XYZ file of C-alpha atoms in Angstrom:
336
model
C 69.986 -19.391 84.330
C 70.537 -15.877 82.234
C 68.194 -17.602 79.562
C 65.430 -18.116 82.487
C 65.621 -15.308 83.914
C 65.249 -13.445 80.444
C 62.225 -15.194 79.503
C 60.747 -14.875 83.142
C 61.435 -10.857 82.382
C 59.771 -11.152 79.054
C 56.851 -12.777 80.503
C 56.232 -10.111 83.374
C 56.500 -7.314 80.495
C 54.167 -9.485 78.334
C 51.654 -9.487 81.678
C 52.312 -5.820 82.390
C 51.529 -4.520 78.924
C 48.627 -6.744 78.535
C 46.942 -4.961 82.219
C 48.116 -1.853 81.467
C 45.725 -1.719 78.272
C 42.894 -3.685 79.695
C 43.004 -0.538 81.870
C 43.276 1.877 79.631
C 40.335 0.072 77.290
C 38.146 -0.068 80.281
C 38.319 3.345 81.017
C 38.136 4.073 77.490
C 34.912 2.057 76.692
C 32.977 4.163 79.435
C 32.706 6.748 77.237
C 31.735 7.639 73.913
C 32.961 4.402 72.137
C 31.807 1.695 74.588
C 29.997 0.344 71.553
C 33.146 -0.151 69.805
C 35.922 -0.886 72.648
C 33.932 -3.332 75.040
C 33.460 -6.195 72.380
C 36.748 -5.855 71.223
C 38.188 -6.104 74.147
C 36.376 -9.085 74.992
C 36.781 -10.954 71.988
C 40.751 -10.098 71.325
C 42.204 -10.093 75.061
C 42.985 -13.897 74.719
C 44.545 -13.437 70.972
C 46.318 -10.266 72.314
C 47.694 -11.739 75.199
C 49.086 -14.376 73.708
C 50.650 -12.339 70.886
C 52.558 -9.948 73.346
C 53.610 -13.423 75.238
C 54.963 -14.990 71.994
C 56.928 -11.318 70.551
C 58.164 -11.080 74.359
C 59.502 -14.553 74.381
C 60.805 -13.863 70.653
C 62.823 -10.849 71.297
C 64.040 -12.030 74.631
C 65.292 -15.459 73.652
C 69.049 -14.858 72.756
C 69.983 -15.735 68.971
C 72.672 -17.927 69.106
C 74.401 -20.667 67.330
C 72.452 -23.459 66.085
C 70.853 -25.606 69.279
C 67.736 -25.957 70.933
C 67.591 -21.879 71.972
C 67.310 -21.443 67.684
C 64.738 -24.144 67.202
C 62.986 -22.786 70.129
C 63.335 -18.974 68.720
C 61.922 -19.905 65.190
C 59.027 -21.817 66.922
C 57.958 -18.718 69.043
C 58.369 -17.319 65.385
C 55.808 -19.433 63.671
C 53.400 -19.574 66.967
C 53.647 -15.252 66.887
C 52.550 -15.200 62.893
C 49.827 -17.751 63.718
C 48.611 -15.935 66.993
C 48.970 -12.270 64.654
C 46.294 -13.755 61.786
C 43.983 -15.067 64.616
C 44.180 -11.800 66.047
C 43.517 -9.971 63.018
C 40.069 -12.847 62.126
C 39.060 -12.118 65.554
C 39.421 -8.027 64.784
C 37.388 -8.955 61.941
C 34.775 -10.550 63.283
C 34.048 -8.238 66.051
C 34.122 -5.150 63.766
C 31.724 -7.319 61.276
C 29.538 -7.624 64.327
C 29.035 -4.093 65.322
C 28.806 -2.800 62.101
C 25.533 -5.006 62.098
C 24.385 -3.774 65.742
C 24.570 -0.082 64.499
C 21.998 -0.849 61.739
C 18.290 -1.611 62.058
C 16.807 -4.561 62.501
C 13.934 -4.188 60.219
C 15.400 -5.701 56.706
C 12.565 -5.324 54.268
C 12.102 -1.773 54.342
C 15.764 -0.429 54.538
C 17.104 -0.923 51.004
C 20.471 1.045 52.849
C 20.067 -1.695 55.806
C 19.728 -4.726 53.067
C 22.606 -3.213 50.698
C 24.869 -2.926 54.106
C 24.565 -6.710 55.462
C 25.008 -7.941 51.403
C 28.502 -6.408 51.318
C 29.895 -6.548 55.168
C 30.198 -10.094 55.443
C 31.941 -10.900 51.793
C 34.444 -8.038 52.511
C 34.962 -9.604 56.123
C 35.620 -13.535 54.380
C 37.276 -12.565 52.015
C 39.532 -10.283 53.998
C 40.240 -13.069 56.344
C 40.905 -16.040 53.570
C 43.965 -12.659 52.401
C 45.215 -12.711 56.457
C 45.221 -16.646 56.530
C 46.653 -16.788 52.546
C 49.720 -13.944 54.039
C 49.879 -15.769 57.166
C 50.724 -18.906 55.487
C 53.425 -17.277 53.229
C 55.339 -15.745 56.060
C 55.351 -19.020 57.968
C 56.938 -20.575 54.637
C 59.464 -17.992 54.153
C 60.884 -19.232 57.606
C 61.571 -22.401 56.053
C 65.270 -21.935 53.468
C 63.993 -25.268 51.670
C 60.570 -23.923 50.815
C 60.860 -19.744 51.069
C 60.794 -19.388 47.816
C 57.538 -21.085 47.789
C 56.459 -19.244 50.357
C 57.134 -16.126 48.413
C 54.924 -17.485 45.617
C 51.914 -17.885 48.190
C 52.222 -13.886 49.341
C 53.059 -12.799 45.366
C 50.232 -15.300 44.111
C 53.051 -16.141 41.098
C 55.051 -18.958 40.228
C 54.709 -22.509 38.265
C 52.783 -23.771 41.882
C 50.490 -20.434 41.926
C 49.039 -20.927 38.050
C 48.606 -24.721 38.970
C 46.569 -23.822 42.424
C 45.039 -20.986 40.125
C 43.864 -23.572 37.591
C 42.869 -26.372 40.010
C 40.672 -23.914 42.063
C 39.450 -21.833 39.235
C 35.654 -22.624 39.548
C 35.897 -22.023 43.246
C 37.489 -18.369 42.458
C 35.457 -17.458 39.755
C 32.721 -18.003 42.629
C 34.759 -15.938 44.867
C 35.232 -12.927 42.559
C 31.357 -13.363 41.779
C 30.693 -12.912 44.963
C 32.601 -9.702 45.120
C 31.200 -8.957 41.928
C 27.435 -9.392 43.357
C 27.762 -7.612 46.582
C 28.539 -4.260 45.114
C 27.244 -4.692 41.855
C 23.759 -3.540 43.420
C 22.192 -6.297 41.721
C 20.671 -7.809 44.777
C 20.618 -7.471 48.383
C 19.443 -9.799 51.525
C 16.220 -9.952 51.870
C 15.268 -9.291 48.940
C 12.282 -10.847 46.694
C 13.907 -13.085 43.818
C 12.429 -15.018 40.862
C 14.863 -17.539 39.763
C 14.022 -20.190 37.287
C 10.203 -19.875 38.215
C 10.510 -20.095 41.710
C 10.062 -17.195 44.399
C 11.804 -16.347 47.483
C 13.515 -14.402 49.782
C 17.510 -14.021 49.557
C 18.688 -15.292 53.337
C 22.036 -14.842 53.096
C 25.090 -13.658 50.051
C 28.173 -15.690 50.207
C 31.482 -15.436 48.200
C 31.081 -18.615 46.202
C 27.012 -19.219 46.665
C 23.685 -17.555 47.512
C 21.526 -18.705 49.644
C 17.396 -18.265 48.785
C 14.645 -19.235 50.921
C 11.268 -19.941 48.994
C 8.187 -19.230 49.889
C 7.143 -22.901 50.846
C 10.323 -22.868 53.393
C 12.319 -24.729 50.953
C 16.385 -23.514 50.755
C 17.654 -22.889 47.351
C 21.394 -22.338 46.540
C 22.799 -21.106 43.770
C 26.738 -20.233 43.171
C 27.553 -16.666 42.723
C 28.231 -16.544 38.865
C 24.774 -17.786 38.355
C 23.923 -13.945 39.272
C 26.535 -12.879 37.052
C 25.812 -14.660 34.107
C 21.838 -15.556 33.845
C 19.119 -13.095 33.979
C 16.306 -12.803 37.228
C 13.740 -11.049 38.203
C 14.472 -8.331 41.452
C 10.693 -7.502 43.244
C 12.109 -5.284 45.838
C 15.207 -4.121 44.150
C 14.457 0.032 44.522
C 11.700 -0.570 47.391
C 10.087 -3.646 49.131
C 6.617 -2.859 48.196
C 5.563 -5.165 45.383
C 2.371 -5.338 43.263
C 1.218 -8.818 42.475
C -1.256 -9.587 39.567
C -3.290 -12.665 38.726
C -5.081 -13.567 35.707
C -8.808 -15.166 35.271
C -10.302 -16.803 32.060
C -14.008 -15.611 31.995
C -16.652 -15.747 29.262
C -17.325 -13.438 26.833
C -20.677 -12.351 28.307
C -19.156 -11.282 31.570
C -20.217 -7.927 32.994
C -16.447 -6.349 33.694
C -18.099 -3.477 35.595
C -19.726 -5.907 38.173
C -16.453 -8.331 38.020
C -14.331 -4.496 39.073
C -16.973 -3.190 41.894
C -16.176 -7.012 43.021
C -12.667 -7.246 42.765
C -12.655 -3.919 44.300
C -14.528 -4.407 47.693
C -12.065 -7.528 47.732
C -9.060 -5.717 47.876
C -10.305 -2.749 49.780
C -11.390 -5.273 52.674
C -7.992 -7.378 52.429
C -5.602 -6.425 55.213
C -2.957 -7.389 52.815
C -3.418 -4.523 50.204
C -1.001 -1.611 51.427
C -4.102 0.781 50.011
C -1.772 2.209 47.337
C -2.960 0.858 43.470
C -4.864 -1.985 42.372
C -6.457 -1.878 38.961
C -8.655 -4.355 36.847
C -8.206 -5.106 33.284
C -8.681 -7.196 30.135
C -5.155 -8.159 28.733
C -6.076 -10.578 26.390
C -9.048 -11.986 24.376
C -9.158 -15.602 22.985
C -12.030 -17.345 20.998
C -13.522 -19.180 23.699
C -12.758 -16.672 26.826
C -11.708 -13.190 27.908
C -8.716 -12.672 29.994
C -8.997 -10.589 33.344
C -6.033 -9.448 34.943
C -5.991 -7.526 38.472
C -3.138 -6.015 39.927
C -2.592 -4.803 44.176
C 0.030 -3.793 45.565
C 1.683 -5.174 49.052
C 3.957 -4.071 51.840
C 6.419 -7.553 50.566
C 6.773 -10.133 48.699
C 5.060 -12.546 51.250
C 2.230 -10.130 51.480
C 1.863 -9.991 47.889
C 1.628 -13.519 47.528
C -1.087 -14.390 49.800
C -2.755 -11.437 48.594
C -2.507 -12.555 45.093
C -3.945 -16.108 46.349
C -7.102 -14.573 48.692
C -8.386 -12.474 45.347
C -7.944 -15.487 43.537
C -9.873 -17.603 45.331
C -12.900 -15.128 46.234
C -12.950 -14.189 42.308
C -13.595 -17.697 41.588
C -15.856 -18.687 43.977
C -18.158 -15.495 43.419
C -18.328 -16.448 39.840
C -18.811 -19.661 40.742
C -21.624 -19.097 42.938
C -23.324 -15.684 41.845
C -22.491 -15.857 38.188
C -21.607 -19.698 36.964
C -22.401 -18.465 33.336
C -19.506 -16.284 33.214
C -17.286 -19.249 33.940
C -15.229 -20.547 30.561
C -17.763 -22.448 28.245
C -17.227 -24.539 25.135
C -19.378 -23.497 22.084
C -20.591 -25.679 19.005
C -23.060 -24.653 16.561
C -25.285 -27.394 14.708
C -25.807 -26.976 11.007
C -28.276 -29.396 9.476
């Protein structure tokens, strides 16, 4: 009956500490730091209720000699570290969450916004995988038979550390790459990649992989050290405006002055061009044909590239149909 009673006491203290700061959070989020207090509140109050049961329950339950009260204690033990580490993800994820509200939306033309969103989340994974990792180790220290293995989970050292170390190297090697890439300034989401030939738009950074979407919708993903180790090309690394060029093979007889007041009404009329530079040029000379190069600049990456495609297409049909004697010809001279 005194055993009841106690835990029926710890239970009403458990329920009166839990209302007493759902008050005092409510009254708190009103004011300057509803943006802060209101989701956590909503998103902890379970976890937090149930830890103040459990450490009520814990404290209350006498410790005796060995019997079902001790089994019972060291159970509410191992349920109150559990319940701690889920409150701590949950903290986690509701701090990752309004850090993202209080930025803008818009991510191509914040390089602050994109630099943000790259390094909140692999601080918040990686933060949790420590809680769960620590969470883990105290629950093993509770255990005589295995505590000292349980010390070697929170130390990270040990013959059974250096094996899990080994076994798991790739997957850390991605996770410290990931680290590595989120501060190393390299990239950002949203920005405009060339990997390997291929063009995209970096959806999302992970601790072990990075996610790219491509311009013809497809999803490419790469591991983390692949950013650490190979070289690739960054289009909006400093700003998200990006100049795109393409490259015609014309005759030797063509009229570059006409082939510029074309190319220039082109990009003048294109809603694409962000009306900041766009030049014509000839970048390289071969014995059959000239090479013409013209460069625009767009607000993106996206823009670029359908800008890049529009002035390709209208070049080559206007020489097509107003000049076809500009287009690449073969030679041969006859010697009797």
């Amino acid at each position: 009956m005194r055993t009841v009673l106690i835990v029926l006491a710890a239970l009403a203290a458990a329920v009166v500490v839990d209302l007493t700061f759902g008050v005092l959070i409510r009254r708190g989020a009103r004011g300057r730091y509803k943006w802060l207090l209101e989701p956590l509140r909503h998103a902890c109050r379970r976890p937090a209720a149930a830890v103040l049961l459990a450490g009520a329950l814990y404290y209350a339950l006498p410790l005796g000699p060995a019997g079902w009260q001790r089994y019972l204690r060291h159970a509410i033990l191992l349920a109150l570290i559990a319940l701690g580490a889920w409150l701590v993800i949950r903290a986690l994820h509701v701090a990752e969450a309004v850090a993202f509200s209080r930025l803008p939306p818009d991510l191509v033309t914040s390089r602050r916004v994109r630099r943000a969103r790259t390094q909140i989340r692999p601080v918040r994974r990686l933060t949790a995988a420590v809680v769960t990792i620590v969470s883990i180790g105290l629950i093993l220290t509770t255990f005589p038979p295995v505590r000292l293995f349980g010390i070697s989970v929170l130390t990270s050292a040990g013959v059974v550390g250096a094996v899990i170390g080994l076994s798991a190297r790739t997957a850390l090697g991605n996770a410290f790459a990931g680290i590595q890439v989120a501060f190393a300034d390299g990239l950002h989401v949203g920005d405009v990649l060339v990997v390997d030939g291929e063009w995209g738009r970096v959806e999302e950074v992970k601790l072990t992989n990075v996610v790219i979407r491509l311009w013809d919708e497809r999803m490419l993903i790469l591991p983390t050290t692949y950013f650490t180790e190979r070289p690739f090309q960054n289009w909006t690394r400093n700003e998200s405006r990006v100049v795109g060029k393409i490259q015609i093979h014309v005759d030797h007889t063509a009229d570059l002055d006409d082939l510029r007041r074309e190319a220039r009404r082109l990009v003048e009329s294109s809603p694409l061009w962000d009306r900041d530079q766009w030049v014509l040029q000839m970048v390289d000379a071969t014995p059959q044909t000239v090479v013409i190069q013209v460069q625009a600049s767009a607000a993106d990456g996206a823009s670029a590239w359908d800008l890049r495609c529009d002035l390709r297409e209208a070049l080559i049909r206007y020489l097509r149909d107003q000049h076809p004697q500009w287009l690449p010809r073969t030679r041969s001279q006859y010697q009797p």
